[in-house]
């Protein structure tokens, strides 16, 4: 009998003891769609990075495709109960507390937790404390080196931030997006410029030092001067890290409808490049390092949690739509709060779409992600994934190096500073050329 069959039978027996009304079929159905079939019993998870998805917002923004629904207290209560259940179930089934701490084996030598959303700051601050305690208790974490919460300006208050600090949060990421009133309105944000600036001040006032802000460029009619002014104003308030994303067109959003109707037009790639490189230059002068294409930080203020993702460390996600990665498996939770609550109420886990990452996908992801980092990728590490000779791999890269698109720096390959916006296209070319050299479809 396989380990999984034994686990199915064990689960049915245990769950029937606790809930006699539940049929074996129902338990089996829940079980087979759950994480148990993705992570096997003999894989005792040793985990250092946790993501918590808070699926609520006050109002949906015009460009947003993240999973989030309108906040109400009853749903938030159901969500919290289910989330705590998910954490304790995964912790008790898969985490072996007797194992020694292996965080030093991670690429990012730290333990991190990240509250993303949605709008995590919409929840009662004491609920955030409960979630952190649950993760610490169930996964044997004494203290997180980096604990981030995404906040929106309209839901940041001094009292709330003080509770965050007490519960171990040490990094605040504020969704400023823009300091132009007309752009905020266009994006469908519910805060004003004044809310945005005072939220930064409140974060520092409450004792946070590691404060990050999200800004968006490429909003129709937004000029280079507009975005440089936003960056300047945010930096001069003391912010240490900025994520600068271009406005992207997501399916089934009001923004898509506006574009299709011809009401607005997004900037061309040349216009975007002009703004991005001007911003990158501005950051450089201000002492910020462009450590990832869209992320700029003062020294020591890089986001460790995101670096852990990008450098291939394992992470576990909790909450609807949260993604997880462990060994060669990747899966995510269902994108529906209702189903999420129902599954956990029925004793099943909400995970779905577990995929095994083969060597092709691994190489593709490695190149795509690492090329976006200022430190680039190791030629040796990349070649090892496909078992290709280093000299052959260098031959494949030669053309891009000769054309100053890539730079060889010791054992590393980096993207030229002035080609950073081309990261995704260049990565695709490297993957295509390598697969074609090896005769892989
Ligand atoms: S606040 Fe953030 S998650 Fe919520 S709708 Fe706006 S962009 Fe999306």
Short mmCIF file of N, CA and C in Angstrom, two decimals, residues 363-436:
data_model
loop_
_atom_site.label_atom_id
_atom_site.label_comp_id
_atom_site.label_asym_id
_atom_site.label_seq_id
_atom_site.Cartn_x
_atom_site.Cartn_y
_atom_site.Cartn_z
N UNK A 363 14.53 25.60 -15.60
CA UNK A 363 15.50 26.44 -16.31
C UNK A 363 14.84 27.76 -16.74
N UNK A 364 13.63 27.63 -17.28
CA UNK A 364 12.90 28.80 -17.76
C UNK A 364 12.70 29.82 -16.62
N UNK A 365 12.23 29.31 -15.47
CA UNK A 365 11.98 30.20 -14.33
C UNK A 365 13.28 30.80 -13.82
N UNK A 366 14.31 29.97 -13.77
CA UNK A 366 15.61 30.42 -13.27
C UNK A 366 16.10 31.62 -14.09
N UNK A 367 16.05 31.47 -15.42
CA UNK A 367 16.55 32.55 -16.28
C UNK A 367 15.64 33.78 -16.19
N UNK A 368 14.31 33.53 -16.26
CA UNK A 368 13.35 34.65 -16.26
C UNK A 368 13.50 35.49 -14.98
N UNK A 369 13.60 34.81 -13.84
CA UNK A 369 13.63 35.54 -12.57
C UNK A 369 15.00 36.14 -12.31
N UNK A 370 16.05 35.34 -12.48
CA UNK A 370 17.39 35.84 -12.12
C UNK A 370 17.84 37.00 -13.02
N UNK A 371 17.40 36.97 -14.26
CA UNK A 371 17.82 38.05 -15.16
C UNK A 371 17.23 39.39 -14.72
N UNK A 372 16.15 39.35 -13.96
CA UNK A 372 15.55 40.59 -13.45
C UNK A 372 16.33 41.15 -12.26
N UNK A 373 17.21 40.33 -11.69
CA UNK A 373 17.96 40.77 -10.51
C UNK A 373 19.27 41.44 -10.92
N UNK A 374 19.68 42.45 -10.15
CA UNK A 374 20.93 43.16 -10.46
C UNK A 374 22.10 42.19 -10.46
N UNK A 375 22.03 41.13 -9.63
CA UNK A 375 23.14 40.18 -9.55
C UNK A 375 23.10 39.12 -10.64
N UNK A 376 22.07 39.12 -11.46
CA UNK A 376 22.01 38.20 -12.60
C UNK A 376 22.00 36.73 -12.21
N UNK A 377 22.48 35.87 -13.15
CA UNK A 377 22.48 34.43 -12.84
C UNK A 377 23.86 33.82 -13.01
N UNK A 378 24.06 32.72 -12.30
CA UNK A 378 25.33 32.00 -12.39
C UNK A 378 25.30 31.09 -13.62
N UNK A 379 26.34 31.20 -14.46
CA UNK A 379 26.38 30.39 -15.69
C UNK A 379 26.40 28.91 -15.30
N UNK A 380 27.19 28.61 -14.27
CA UNK A 380 27.34 27.21 -13.84
C UNK A 380 26.00 26.64 -13.37
N UNK A 381 25.31 27.42 -12.51
CA UNK A 381 24.03 26.95 -11.97
C UNK A 381 23.01 26.72 -13.09
N UNK A 382 22.97 27.67 -14.05
CA UNK A 382 22.00 27.55 -15.16
C UNK A 382 22.34 26.32 -16.00
N UNK A 383 23.62 26.14 -16.30
CA UNK A 383 24.04 25.02 -17.15
C UNK A 383 23.73 23.68 -16.48
N UNK A 384 23.88 23.65 -15.15
CA UNK A 384 23.64 22.40 -14.42
C UNK A 384 22.19 21.94 -14.51
N UNK A 385 21.26 22.90 -14.57
CA UNK A 385 19.84 22.51 -14.61
C UNK A 385 19.55 21.66 -15.84
N UNK A 386 20.18 22.04 -16.98
CA UNK A 386 19.91 21.31 -18.22
C UNK A 386 21.02 20.32 -18.57
N UNK A 387 22.01 20.25 -17.69
CA UNK A 387 23.14 19.37 -17.94
C UNK A 387 23.82 19.70 -19.27
N UNK A 388 23.99 20.99 -19.51
CA UNK A 388 24.63 21.44 -20.74
C UNK A 388 26.05 21.88 -20.39
N UNK A 389 27.00 21.70 -21.32
CA UNK A 389 28.39 22.10 -21.04
C UNK A 389 28.45 23.63 -20.92
N UNK A 390 29.26 24.12 -19.97
CA UNK A 390 29.35 25.57 -19.75
C UNK A 390 29.80 26.28 -21.03
N UNK A 391 30.76 25.70 -21.76
CA UNK A 391 31.23 26.35 -22.99
C UNK A 391 30.13 26.45 -24.03
N UNK A 392 29.31 25.40 -24.12
CA UNK A 392 28.19 25.43 -25.08
C UNK A 392 27.20 26.53 -24.68
N UNK A 393 26.94 26.62 -23.37
CA UNK A 393 25.98 27.63 -22.91
C UNK A 393 26.53 29.03 -23.19
N UNK A 394 27.84 29.20 -23.01
CA UNK A 394 28.45 30.51 -23.28
C UNK A 394 28.34 30.86 -24.77
N UNK A 395 28.46 29.84 -25.63
CA UNK A 395 28.32 30.08 -27.08
C UNK A 395 26.92 30.60 -27.39
N UNK A 396 25.92 30.00 -26.70
CA UNK A 396 24.53 30.43 -26.92
C UNK A 396 24.36 31.90 -26.51
N UNK A 397 25.06 32.30 -25.44
CA UNK A 397 24.89 33.67 -24.92
C UNK A 397 25.75 34.70 -25.65
N UNK A 398 26.72 34.22 -26.46
CA UNK A 398 27.74 35.10 -27.04
C UNK A 398 27.16 36.30 -27.80
N UNK A 399 26.17 36.01 -28.64
CA UNK A 399 25.59 37.07 -29.46
C UNK A 399 25.01 38.20 -28.61
N UNK A 400 24.32 37.81 -27.53
CA UNK A 400 23.72 38.82 -26.65
C UNK A 400 24.80 39.60 -25.90
N UNK A 401 25.91 38.92 -25.60
CA UNK A 401 27.02 39.61 -24.91
C UNK A 401 27.71 40.56 -25.89
N UNK A 402 27.97 40.07 -27.12
CA UNK A 402 28.64 40.92 -28.13
C UNK A 402 27.83 42.17 -28.44
N UNK A 403 26.50 42.05 -28.32
CA UNK A 403 25.64 43.22 -28.61
C UNK A 403 25.34 44.06 -27.37
N UNK A 404 26.13 43.82 -26.31
CA UNK A 404 26.00 44.59 -25.06
C UNK A 404 24.61 44.52 -24.42
N UNK A 405 23.90 43.44 -24.70
CA UNK A 405 22.60 43.27 -24.04
C UNK A 405 22.85 42.56 -22.71
N UNK A 406 23.76 41.58 -22.75
CA UNK A 406 24.17 40.91 -21.51
C UNK A 406 25.61 41.29 -21.20
N UNK A 407 25.95 41.20 -19.91
CA UNK A 407 27.32 41.49 -19.49
C UNK A 407 27.83 40.27 -18.73
N UNK A 408 29.05 39.83 -19.06
CA UNK A 408 29.64 38.71 -18.31
C UNK A 408 30.48 39.31 -17.20
N UNK A 409 30.16 38.93 -15.97
CA UNK A 409 30.90 39.49 -14.84
C UNK A 409 31.35 38.33 -13.97
N UNK A 410 32.60 37.91 -14.18
CA UNK A 410 33.10 36.72 -13.48
C UNK A 410 32.28 35.52 -13.90
N UNK A 411 31.68 34.87 -12.92
CA UNK A 411 30.91 33.66 -13.20
C UNK A 411 29.42 33.99 -13.45
N UNK A 412 29.11 35.29 -13.44
CA UNK A 412 27.71 35.71 -13.54
C UNK A 412 27.38 36.35 -14.89
N UNK A 413 26.13 36.23 -15.28
CA UNK A 413 25.63 36.93 -16.46
C UNK A 413 24.58 37.93 -15.98
N UNK A 414 24.78 39.19 -16.34
CA UNK A 414 23.83 40.23 -15.94
C UNK A 414 23.26 40.91 -17.18
N UNK A 415 22.13 41.54 -16.96
CA UNK A 415 21.55 42.34 -18.04
C UNK A 415 22.21 43.72 -18.00
N UNK A 416 22.54 44.28 -19.17
CA UNK A 416 23.12 45.63 -19.17
C UNK A 416 22.15 46.59 -18.50
N UNK A 417 22.71 47.54 -17.78
CA UNK A 417 21.89 48.49 -17.01
C UNK A 417 20.84 49.18 -17.90
N UNK A 418 21.24 49.52 -19.14
CA UNK A 418 20.30 50.26 -19.99
C UNK A 418 19.37 49.33 -20.78
N UNK A 419 19.36 48.04 -20.44
CA UNK A 419 18.44 47.10 -21.12
C UNK A 419 17.51 46.43 -20.11
N UNK A 420 17.44 46.98 -18.91
CA UNK A 420 16.74 46.27 -17.85
C UNK A 420 15.26 46.06 -18.14
N UNK A 421 14.68 46.99 -18.88
CA UNK A 421 13.25 46.82 -19.18
C UNK A 421 13.01 45.69 -20.18
N UNK A 422 14.11 45.22 -20.81
CA UNK A 422 13.95 44.14 -21.79
C UNK A 422 14.12 42.77 -21.15
N UNK A 423 14.22 42.73 -19.82
CA UNK A 423 14.55 41.49 -19.12
C UNK A 423 13.72 40.29 -19.59
N UNK A 424 12.40 40.45 -19.65
CA UNK A 424 11.56 39.30 -19.97
C UNK A 424 11.81 38.79 -21.40
N UNK A 425 11.93 39.74 -22.34
CA UNK A 425 12.16 39.35 -23.74
C UNK A 425 13.52 38.68 -23.92
N UNK A 426 14.54 39.21 -23.25
CA UNK A 426 15.89 38.62 -23.37
C UNK A 426 15.89 37.22 -22.75
N UNK A 427 15.22 37.09 -21.61
CA UNK A 427 15.16 35.77 -20.95
C UNK A 427 14.49 34.76 -21.88
N UNK A 428 13.41 35.18 -22.53
CA UNK A 428 12.71 34.27 -23.46
C UNK A 428 13.65 33.83 -24.57
N UNK A 429 14.47 34.77 -25.07
CA UNK A 429 15.39 34.43 -26.16
C UNK A 429 16.44 33.42 -25.67
N UNK A 430 16.97 33.64 -24.47
CA UNK A 430 17.98 32.71 -23.95
C UNK A 430 17.39 31.30 -23.84
N UNK A 431 16.17 31.24 -23.32
CA UNK A 431 15.52 29.93 -23.13
C UNK A 431 15.29 29.27 -24.50
N UNK A 432 14.75 30.06 -25.44
CA UNK A 432 14.46 29.53 -26.78
C UNK A 432 15.73 29.01 -27.45
N UNK A 433 16.80 29.84 -27.41
CA UNK A 433 18.05 29.46 -28.07
C UNK A 433 18.67 28.22 -27.42
N UNK A 434 18.56 28.15 -26.08
CA UNK A 434 19.16 27.00 -25.38
C UNK A 434 18.40 25.72 -25.71
N UNK A 435 17.07 25.80 -25.68
CA UNK A 435 16.26 24.61 -26.00
C UNK A 435 16.52 24.18 -27.44
N UNK A 436 16.63 25.16 -28.33
CA UNK A 436 16.83 24.79 -29.73
C UNK A 436 18.21 24.16 -29.91
#
